Coordinates of C-alpha atoms and ligand atoms in Angstrom, one line a residue:
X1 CA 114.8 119.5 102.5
X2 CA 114.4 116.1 101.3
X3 CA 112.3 115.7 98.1
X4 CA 109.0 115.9 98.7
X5 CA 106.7 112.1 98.5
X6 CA 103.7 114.1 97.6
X7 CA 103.1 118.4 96.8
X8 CA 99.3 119.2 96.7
X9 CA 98.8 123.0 95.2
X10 CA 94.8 124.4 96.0
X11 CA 92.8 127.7 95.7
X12 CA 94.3 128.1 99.1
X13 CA 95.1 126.6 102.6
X14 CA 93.0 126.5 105.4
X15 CA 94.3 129.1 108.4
X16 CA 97.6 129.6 106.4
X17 CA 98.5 132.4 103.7
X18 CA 100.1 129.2 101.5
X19 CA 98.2 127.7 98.7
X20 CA 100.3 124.6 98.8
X21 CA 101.9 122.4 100.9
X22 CA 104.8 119.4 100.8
X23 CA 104.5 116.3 102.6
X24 CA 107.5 113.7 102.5
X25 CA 107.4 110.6 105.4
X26 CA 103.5 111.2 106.9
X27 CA 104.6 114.8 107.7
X28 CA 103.7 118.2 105.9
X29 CA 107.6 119.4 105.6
X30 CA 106.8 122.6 103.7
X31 CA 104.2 125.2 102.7
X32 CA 104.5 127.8 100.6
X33 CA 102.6 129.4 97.1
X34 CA 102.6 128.3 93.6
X35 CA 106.1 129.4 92.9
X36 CA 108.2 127.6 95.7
X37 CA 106.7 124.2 94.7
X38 CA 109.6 123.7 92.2
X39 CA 112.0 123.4 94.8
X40 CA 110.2 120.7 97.0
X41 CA 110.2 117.8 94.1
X42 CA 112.4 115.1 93.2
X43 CA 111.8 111.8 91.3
X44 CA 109.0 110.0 92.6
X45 CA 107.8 113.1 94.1
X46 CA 103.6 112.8 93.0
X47 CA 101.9 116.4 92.4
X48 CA 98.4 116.9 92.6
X49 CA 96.4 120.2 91.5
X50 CA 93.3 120.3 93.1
X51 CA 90.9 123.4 93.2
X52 CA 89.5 124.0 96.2
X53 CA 90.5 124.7 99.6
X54 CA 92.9 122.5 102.0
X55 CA 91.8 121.2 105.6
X56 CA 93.2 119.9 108.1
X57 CA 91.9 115.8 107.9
X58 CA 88.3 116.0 109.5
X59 CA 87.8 113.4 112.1
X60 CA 85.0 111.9 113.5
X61 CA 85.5 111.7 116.9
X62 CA 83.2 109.2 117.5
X63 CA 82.1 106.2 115.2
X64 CA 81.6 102.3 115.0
X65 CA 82.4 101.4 112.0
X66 CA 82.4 97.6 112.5
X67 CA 79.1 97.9 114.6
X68 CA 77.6 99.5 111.5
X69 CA 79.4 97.1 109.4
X70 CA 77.9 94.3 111.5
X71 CA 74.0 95.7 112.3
X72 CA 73.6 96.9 108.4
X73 CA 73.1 93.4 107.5
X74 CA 69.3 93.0 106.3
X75 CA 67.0 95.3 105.9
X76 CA 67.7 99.3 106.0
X77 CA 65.0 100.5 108.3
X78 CA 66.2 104.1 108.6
X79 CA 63.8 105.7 106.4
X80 CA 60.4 103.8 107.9
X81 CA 58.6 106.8 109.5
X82 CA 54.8 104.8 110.4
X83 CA 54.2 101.3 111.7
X84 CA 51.9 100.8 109.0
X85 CA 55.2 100.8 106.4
X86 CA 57.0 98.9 108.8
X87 CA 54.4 96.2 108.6
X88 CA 54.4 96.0 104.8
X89 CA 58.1 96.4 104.6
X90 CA 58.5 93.3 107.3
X91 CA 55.7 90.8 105.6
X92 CA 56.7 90.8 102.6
X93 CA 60.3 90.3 104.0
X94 CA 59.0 87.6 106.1
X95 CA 57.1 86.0 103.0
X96 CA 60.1 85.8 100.5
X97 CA 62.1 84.7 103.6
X98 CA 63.6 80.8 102.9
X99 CA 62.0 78.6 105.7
X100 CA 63.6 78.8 109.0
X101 CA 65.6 81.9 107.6
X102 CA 66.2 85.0 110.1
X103 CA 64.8 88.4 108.9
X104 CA 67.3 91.0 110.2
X105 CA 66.8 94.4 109.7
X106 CA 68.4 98.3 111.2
X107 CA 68.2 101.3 111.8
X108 CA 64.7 101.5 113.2
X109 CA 63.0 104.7 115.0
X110 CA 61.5 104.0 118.2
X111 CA 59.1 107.1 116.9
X112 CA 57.3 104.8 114.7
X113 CA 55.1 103.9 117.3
X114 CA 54.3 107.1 117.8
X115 CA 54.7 107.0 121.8
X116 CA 52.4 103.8 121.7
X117 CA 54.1 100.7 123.0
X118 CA 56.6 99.3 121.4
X119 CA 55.8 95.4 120.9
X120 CA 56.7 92.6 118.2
X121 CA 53.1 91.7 118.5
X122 CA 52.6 95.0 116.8
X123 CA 54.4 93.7 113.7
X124 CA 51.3 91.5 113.1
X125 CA 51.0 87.7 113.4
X126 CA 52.7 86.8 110.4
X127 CA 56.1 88.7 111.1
X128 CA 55.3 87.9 115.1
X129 CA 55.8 84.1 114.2
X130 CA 59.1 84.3 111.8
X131 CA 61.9 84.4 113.0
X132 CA 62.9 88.5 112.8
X133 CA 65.6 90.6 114.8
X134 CA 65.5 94.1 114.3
X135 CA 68.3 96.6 115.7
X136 CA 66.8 100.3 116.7
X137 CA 68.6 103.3 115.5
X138 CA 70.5 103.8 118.7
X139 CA 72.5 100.6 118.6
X140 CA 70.9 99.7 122.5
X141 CA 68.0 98.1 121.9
X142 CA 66.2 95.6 119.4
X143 CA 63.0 94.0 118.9
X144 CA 62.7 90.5 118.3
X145 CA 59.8 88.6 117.1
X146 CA 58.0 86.0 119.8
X147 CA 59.1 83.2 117.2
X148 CA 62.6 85.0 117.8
X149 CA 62.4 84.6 121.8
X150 CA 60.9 81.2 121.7
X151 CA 63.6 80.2 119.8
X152 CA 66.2 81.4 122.3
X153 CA 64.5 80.4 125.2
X154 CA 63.1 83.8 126.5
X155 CA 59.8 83.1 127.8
X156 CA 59.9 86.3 131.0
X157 CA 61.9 88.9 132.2
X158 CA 65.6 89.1 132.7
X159 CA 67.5 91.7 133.9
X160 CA 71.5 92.2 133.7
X161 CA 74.3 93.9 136.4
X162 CA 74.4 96.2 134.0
X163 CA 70.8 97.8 133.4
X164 CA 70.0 95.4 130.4
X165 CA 67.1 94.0 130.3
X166 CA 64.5 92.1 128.6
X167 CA 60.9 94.2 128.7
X168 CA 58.0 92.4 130.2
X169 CA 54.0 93.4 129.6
X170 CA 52.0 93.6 132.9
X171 CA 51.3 89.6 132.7
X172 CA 55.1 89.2 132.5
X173 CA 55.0 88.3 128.8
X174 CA 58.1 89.2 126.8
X175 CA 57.2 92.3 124.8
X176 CA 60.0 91.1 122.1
X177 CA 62.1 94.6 123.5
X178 CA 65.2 93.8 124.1
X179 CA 67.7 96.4 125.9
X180 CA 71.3 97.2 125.6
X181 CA 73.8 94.3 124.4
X182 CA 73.7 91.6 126.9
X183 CA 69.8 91.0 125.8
X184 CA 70.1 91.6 122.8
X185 CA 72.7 89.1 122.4
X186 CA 70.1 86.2 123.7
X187 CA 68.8 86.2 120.4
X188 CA 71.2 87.6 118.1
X189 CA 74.2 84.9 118.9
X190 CA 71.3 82.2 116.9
X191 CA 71.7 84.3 114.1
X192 CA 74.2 82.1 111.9
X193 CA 77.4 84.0 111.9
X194 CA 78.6 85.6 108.3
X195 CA 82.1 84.9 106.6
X196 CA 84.3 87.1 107.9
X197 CA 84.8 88.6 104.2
X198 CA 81.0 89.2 103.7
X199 CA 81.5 91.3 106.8
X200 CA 85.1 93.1 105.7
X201 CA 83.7 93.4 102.5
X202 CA 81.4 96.0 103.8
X203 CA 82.8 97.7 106.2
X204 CA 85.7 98.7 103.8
X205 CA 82.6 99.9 101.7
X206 CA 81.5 102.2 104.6
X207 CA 85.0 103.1 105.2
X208 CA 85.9 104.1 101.4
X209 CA 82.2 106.0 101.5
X210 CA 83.2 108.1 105.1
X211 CA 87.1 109.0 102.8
X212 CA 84.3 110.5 100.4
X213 CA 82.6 112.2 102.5
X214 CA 86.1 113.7 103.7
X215 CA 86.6 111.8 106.7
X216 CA 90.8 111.2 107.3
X217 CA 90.0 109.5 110.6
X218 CA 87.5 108.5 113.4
X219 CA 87.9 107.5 116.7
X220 CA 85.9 103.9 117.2
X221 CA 84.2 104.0 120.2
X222 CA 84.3 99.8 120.6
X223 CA 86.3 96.7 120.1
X224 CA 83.5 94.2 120.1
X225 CA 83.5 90.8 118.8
X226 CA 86.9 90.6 118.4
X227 CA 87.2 92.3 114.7
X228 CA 90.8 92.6 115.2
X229 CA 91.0 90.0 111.9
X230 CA 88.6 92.2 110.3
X231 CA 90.4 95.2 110.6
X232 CA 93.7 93.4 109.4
X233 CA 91.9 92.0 106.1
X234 CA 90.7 95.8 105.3
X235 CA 94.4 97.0 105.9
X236 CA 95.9 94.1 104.4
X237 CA 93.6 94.6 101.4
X238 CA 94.5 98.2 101.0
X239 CA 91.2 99.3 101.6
X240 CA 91.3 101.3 105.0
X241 CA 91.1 104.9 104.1
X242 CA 90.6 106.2 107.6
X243 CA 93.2 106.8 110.5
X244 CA 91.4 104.7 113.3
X245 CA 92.1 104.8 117.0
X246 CA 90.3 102.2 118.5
X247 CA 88.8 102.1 122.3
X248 CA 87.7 98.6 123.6
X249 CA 85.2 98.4 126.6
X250 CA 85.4 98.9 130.1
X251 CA 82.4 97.1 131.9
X252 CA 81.3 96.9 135.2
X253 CA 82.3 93.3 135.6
X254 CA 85.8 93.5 134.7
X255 CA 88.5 93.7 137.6
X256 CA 92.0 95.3 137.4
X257 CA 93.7 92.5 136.2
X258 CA 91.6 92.9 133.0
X259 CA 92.3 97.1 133.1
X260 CA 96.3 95.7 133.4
X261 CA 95.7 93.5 130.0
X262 CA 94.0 96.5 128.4
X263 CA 96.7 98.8 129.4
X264 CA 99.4 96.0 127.8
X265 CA 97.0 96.0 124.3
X266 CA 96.8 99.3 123.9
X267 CA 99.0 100.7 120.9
X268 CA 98.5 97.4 119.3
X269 CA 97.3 96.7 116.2
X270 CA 97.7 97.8 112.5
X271 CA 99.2 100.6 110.5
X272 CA 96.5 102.9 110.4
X273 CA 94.1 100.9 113.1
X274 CA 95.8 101.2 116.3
X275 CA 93.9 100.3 120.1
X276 CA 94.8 103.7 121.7
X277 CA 92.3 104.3 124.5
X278 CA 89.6 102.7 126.9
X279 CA 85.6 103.5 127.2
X280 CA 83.0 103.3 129.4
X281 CA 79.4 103.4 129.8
X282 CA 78.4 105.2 133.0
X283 CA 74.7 104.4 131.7
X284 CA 72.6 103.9 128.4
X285 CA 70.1 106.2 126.7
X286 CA 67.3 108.7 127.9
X287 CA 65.2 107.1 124.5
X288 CA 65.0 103.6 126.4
X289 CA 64.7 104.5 130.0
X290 CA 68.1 103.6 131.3
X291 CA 70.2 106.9 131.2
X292 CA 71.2 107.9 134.9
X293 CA 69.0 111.6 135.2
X294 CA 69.2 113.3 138.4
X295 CA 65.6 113.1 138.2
X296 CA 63.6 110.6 136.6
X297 CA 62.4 111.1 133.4
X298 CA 57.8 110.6 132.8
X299 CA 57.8 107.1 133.7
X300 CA 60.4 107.3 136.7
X301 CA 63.0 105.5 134.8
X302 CA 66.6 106.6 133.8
X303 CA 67.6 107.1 138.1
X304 CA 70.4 104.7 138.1
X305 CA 74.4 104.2 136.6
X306 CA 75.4 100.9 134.5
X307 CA 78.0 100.6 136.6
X308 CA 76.0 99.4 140.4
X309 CA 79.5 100.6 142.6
X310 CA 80.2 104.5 140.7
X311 CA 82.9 104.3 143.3
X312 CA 84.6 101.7 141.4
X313 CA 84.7 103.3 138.0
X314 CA 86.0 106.2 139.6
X315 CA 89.0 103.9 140.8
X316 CA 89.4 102.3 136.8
X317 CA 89.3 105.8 136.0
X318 CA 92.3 106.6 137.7
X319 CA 94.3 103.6 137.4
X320 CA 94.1 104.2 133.5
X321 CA 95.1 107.6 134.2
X322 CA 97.8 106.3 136.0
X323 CA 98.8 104.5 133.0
X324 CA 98.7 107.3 130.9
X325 CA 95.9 105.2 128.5
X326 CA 93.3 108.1 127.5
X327 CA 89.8 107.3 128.8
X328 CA 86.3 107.9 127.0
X329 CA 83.3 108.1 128.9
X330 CA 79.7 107.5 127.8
X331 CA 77.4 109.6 129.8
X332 CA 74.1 110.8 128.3
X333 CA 72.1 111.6 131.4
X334 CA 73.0 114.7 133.6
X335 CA 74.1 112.4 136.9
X336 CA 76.3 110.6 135.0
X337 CA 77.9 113.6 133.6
X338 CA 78.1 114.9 136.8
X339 CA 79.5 111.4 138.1
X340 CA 82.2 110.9 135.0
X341 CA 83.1 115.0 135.7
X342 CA 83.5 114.5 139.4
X343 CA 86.4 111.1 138.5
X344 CA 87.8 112.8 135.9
X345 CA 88.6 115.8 138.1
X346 CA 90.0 113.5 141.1
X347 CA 92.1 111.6 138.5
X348 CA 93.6 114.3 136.7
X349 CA 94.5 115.9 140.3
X350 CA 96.5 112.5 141.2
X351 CA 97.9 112.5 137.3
X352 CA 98.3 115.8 135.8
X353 CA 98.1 115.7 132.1
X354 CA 96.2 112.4 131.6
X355 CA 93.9 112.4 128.9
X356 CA 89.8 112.3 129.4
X357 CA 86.9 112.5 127.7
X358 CA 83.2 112.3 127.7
X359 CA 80.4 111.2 125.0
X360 CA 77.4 112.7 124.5
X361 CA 76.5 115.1 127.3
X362 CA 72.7 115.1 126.1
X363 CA 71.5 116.6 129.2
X364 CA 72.9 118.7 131.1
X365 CA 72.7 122.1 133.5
X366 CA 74.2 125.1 134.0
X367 CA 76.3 123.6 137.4
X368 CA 77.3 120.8 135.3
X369 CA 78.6 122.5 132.1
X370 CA 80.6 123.9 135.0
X371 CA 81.8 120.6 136.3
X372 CA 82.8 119.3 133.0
X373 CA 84.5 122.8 132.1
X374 CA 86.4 122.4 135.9
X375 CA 87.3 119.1 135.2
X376 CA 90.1 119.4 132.3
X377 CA 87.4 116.5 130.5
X378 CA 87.3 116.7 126.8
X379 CA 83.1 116.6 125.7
X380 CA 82.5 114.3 122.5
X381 CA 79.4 115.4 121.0
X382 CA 76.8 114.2 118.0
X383 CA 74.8 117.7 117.3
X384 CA 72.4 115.4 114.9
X385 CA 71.4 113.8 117.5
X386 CA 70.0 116.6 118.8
X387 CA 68.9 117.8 115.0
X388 CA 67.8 114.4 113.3
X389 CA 65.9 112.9 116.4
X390 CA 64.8 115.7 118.6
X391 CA 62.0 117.7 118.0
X392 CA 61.3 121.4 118.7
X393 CA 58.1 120.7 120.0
X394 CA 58.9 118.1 122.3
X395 CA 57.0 115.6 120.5
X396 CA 59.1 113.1 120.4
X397 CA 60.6 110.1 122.8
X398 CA 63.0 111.6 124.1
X399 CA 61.8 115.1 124.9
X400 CA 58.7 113.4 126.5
X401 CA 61.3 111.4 128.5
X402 CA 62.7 114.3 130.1
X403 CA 59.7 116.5 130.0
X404 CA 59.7 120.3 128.8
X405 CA 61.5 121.5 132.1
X406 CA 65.0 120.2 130.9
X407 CA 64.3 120.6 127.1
X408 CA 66.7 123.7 127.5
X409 CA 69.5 121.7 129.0
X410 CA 69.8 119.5 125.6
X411 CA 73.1 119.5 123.9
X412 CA 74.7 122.1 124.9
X413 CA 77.7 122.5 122.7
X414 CA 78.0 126.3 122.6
X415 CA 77.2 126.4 126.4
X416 CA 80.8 124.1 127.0
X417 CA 82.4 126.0 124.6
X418 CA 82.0 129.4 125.7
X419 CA 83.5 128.0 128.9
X420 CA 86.8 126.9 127.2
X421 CA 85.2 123.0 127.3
X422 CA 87.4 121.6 124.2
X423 CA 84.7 119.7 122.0
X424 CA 85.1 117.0 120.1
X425 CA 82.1 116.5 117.4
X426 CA 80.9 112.8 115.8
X427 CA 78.6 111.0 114.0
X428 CA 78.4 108.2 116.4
X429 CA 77.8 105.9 113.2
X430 CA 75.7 104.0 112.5
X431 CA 73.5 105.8 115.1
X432 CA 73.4 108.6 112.5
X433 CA 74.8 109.6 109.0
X434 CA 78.6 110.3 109.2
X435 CA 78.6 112.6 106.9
X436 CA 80.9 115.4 108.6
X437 CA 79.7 118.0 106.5
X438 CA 75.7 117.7 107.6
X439 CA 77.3 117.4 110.3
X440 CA 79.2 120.8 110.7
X441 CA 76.2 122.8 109.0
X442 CA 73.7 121.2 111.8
X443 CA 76.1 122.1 114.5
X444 CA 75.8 126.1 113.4
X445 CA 72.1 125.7 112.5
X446 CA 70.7 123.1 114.8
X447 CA 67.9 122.0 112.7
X448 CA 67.7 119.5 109.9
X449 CA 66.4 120.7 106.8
X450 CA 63.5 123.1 107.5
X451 CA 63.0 121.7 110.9
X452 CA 62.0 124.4 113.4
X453 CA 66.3 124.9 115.2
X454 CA 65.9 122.9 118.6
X455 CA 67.9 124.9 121.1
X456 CA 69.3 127.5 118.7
X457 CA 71.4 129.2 121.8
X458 CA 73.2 125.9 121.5
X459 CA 74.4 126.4 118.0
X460 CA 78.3 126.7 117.1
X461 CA 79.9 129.2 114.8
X462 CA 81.5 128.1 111.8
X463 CA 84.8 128.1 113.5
X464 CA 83.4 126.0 116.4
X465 CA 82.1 123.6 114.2
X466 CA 85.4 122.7 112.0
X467 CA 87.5 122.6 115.2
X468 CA 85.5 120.6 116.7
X469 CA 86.5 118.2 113.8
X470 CA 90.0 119.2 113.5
X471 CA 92.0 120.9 116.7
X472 CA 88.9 119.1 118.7
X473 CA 89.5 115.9 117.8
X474 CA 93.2 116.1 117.7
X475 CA 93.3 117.1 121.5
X476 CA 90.6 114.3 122.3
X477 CA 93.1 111.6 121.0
X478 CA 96.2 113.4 122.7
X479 CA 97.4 115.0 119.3
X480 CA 97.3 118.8 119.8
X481 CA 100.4 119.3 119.3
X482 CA 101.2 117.5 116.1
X483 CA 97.3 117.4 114.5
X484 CA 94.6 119.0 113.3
X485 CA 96.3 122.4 111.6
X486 CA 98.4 122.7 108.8
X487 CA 102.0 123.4 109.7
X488 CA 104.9 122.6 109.0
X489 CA 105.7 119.0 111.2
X490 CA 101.6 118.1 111.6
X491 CA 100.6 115.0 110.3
X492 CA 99.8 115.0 106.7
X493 CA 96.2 113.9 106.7
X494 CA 94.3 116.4 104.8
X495 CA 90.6 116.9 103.5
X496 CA 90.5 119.1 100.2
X497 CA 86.8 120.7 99.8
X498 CA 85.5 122.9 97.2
X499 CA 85.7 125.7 99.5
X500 CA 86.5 126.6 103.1
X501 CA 83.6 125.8 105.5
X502 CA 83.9 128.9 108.0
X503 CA 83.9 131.3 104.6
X504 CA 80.2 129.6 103.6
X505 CA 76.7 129.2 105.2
X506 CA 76.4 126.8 106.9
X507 CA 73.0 125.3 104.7
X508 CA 75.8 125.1 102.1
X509 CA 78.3 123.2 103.2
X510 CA 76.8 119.8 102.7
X511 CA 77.4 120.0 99.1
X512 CA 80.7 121.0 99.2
X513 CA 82.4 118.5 97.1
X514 CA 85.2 116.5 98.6
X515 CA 88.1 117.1 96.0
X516 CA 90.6 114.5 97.7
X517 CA 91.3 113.2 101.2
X518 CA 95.4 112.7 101.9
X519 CA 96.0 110.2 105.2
X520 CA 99.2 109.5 106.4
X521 CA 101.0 111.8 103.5
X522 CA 99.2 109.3 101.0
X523 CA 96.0 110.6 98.7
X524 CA 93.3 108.0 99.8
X525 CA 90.0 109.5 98.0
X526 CA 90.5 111.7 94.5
X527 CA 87.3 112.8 93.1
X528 CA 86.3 110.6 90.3
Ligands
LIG601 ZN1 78.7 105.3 120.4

């Protein structure tokens, strides 16, 4: 054996009888006890003792980090619970705000209205007339101010190929709501542009913060904006702490000479940040009205895909399977599941092997947890989604969307599981915290805190819940064979906690410590 670049000795290993391991090159070359880690050194060889128990890296299989870098710019709305905070929170803002200056703010609950509707006008007069751009929590909507519209020209309703829109009141006013990205980008492209360093500066904050958390890697779920030069400053700066395998969009609009350039790009890219798949939006969210339900939701929206021909995503589908690119579908609502389920099945038939996956599955019954499990797809799932903004009593936005009939066919991660559907699990940051060990606890309990469990059929064991951050997300990026377990020849990206997650309850795993993280055979995170 070659001397080792890096030996780590724990309390013990996870799914091994070793209690340390060698890494040399990226690669865990040996693993053994105590005693045979005299043998694996050389010079230059770096030794860490580090109680606790060793992981497998966990992975969040799906985040955004430069989205979060980009959107937590201004103020952090994610704790406002009532309109009447809000207001204060927003005035004062608007009053300390330089002349002419935007007030930007994220992170915002559509449940602070309380079901009313959602308006700028709402804000009050004095925020109504500044000029204000707020992101909600889910990343597909935004309010701006009237001030905001005027500004950009938006005086009535437009609508988009793609579902977005900009809401209208019954006189056709602009409501200030704008939906998914193409409206929102009305306004937000007169927001003056930050330095790109401003920007990197922060999302290599976020990035060192997920490594303490115990994060090794995520899969980004967009390639938006062009942050290729962002990505390249964090690297180049030392600062990227994460494994990243990037996925650029897929839209309706684009025609297979674009799928051809995005087959060329992908493996491009960095060290650690690499393009490696494609994704798509087959529609948007039940919370604003544009998922694609098999039946409508209360106010007989969420009936239709983004993409108007389905027929045609079907055919990118299968030319990127063709390809061999691995494809990542975004399908919330229980057609579209269906619809994603029903392509993915035809294009793994023509091209055996290719590599699919789908995001989110909020909704969905028993005959399509069935389709997805006969499909060969891969589900990507956020359980605090379910936890953090769904309510056991329905009373909340997205519940009332879909009406109590359906509230049983919410997230239902044991449901795939149990019939051999491999699951991924993810934050989708910044839509919600990334920590993954919230995350793993929430998936076995699914409540939040002493919220009454929503769904508790639904929940995962312990087992179900690491994997679906280790062996889960390893198969969903096409590394089963050579990720997510600790052998000899896996990747050395490891995440050391205070103790195993599967050996605690699950209400105490959030405080495990994070003792170290290791990506790419290197120690990224060491607890201070
Ligand atoms: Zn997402």
């Amino acid at each position: 054996m070659t001397a080792a670049d890096l030996v780590v000795v724990a309390d013990a290993l996870h799914g091994t009888t070793g209690e340390a391991l060698a890494v040399a090159d990226g690669r865990i070359v040996a693993i053994g006890d105590r005693r045979d880690t005299s043998g694996w050194g050389g010079r230059g060889t770096r030794t860490v003792h580090l109680p606790g128990v060793v992981l497998p890296g966990l992975v969040d299989a799906h985040a955004h980090p430069v989205l979060g870098a980009r959107v937590s710019r201004g103020l952090d709305l994610q704790g406002v619970r009532t309109l009447g905070e809000l207001r204060t929170i927003l005035t004062r803002a608007c009053r300390e705000a330089a002349p002419g200056a935007w007030v930007l703010g994220w992170g915002l609950s559509h449940d602070v209205w309380e079901g009313a509707p959602i308006t700028a006008a709402s804000l009050g007069s004095a925020v109504d007339g500044a000029l204000v751009l707020l992101r909600m929590f889910d990343a597909h909507s935004a309010l701006a101010s009237s001030a905001a519209l005027a500004r950009a020209g938006v005086d009535g309703p437009r609508t988009f190929p793609s579902g977005a829109g900009v809401a209208v009141d019954a006189e056709g006013t602009p409501t200030g709501v704008l939906q998914e990205h193409e409206a929102i980008d009305l306004v937000e492209r007169l927001v003056p542009v930050e330095a790109l360093a401003d920007v990197a500066e922060r999302l290599a904050g976020h990035l060192e913060r997920m490594a303490a958390a115990g994060l090794t890697g995520a899969h980004v779920m967009d390639f938006e904006g062009d942050p290729a030069a962002l990505y390249a400053a964090v690297e180049e700066a030392d600062r990227m702490p994460l494994r990243l395998r990037i996925h650029p969009w897929v839209d309706p609009s684009t025609t297979e000479q674009d799928w051809d350039a995005l087959i060329g790009a992908t493996g491009s890219g960095g060290r650690l940040w690499r393009l490696h798949g494609v994704k798509f939006f087959l529609d948007g969210t039940i919370d604003n009205g544009t998922a694609w339900l098999t039946h409508a939701d209360c106010h007989g929206q969420s009936v239709r895909s983004t993409w108007p021909s389905p027929a045609h995503y079907a055919a990118a589908i299968a030319r990127f399977a063709a390809a061999g690119v691995p494809t990542a579908t975004h399908a919330i609502g229980d057609a579209a599941v269906r619809h994603a389920a029903a392509s993915i099945a035809a294009a793994r038939a023509a091209h055996p092997g290719s590599l699919h996956r789908i995001e989110h599955l909020e909704l969905t019954g028993d005959d399509i947890v069935d389709a997805v499990a006969g499909s060969g797809a891969i589900a990507s799932m956020q359980p605090t989604h379910c936890t953090r903004f769904i309510r056991a009593d329905g009373r909340d936005n997205w519940s009332a969307r879909v009406g109590r009939a359906r509230a049983g066919q919410s997230w239902r991660t044991r449901a795939l599981a149990d019939r051999g559907v491999m699951l991924a699990l993810g934050s989708d940051w910044p839509i919600a915290p990334f920590d993954p060990r919230e995350i793993i606890a929430e998936a076995q309990t699914r409540r939040h805190g002493d919220g009454e469990p929503v769904g508790a059929a639904e929940a995962l064991s312990a087992a179900q819940a690491l994997a679906g951050y280790t062996t889960g997300a390893a198969a969903a990026a096409g590394h089963a064979a050579d990720e997510g377990r600790l052998a000899v020849g896996m990747r050395a990206d490891l995440t050391v906690l205070a103790a195993d997650p599967t050996q605690c309850a699950p209400e105490d795993v959030p405080a495990l410590s994070v003792n170290a993280t290791v990506v790419d055979g290197r120690v990224r995170h060491l607890r201070g």
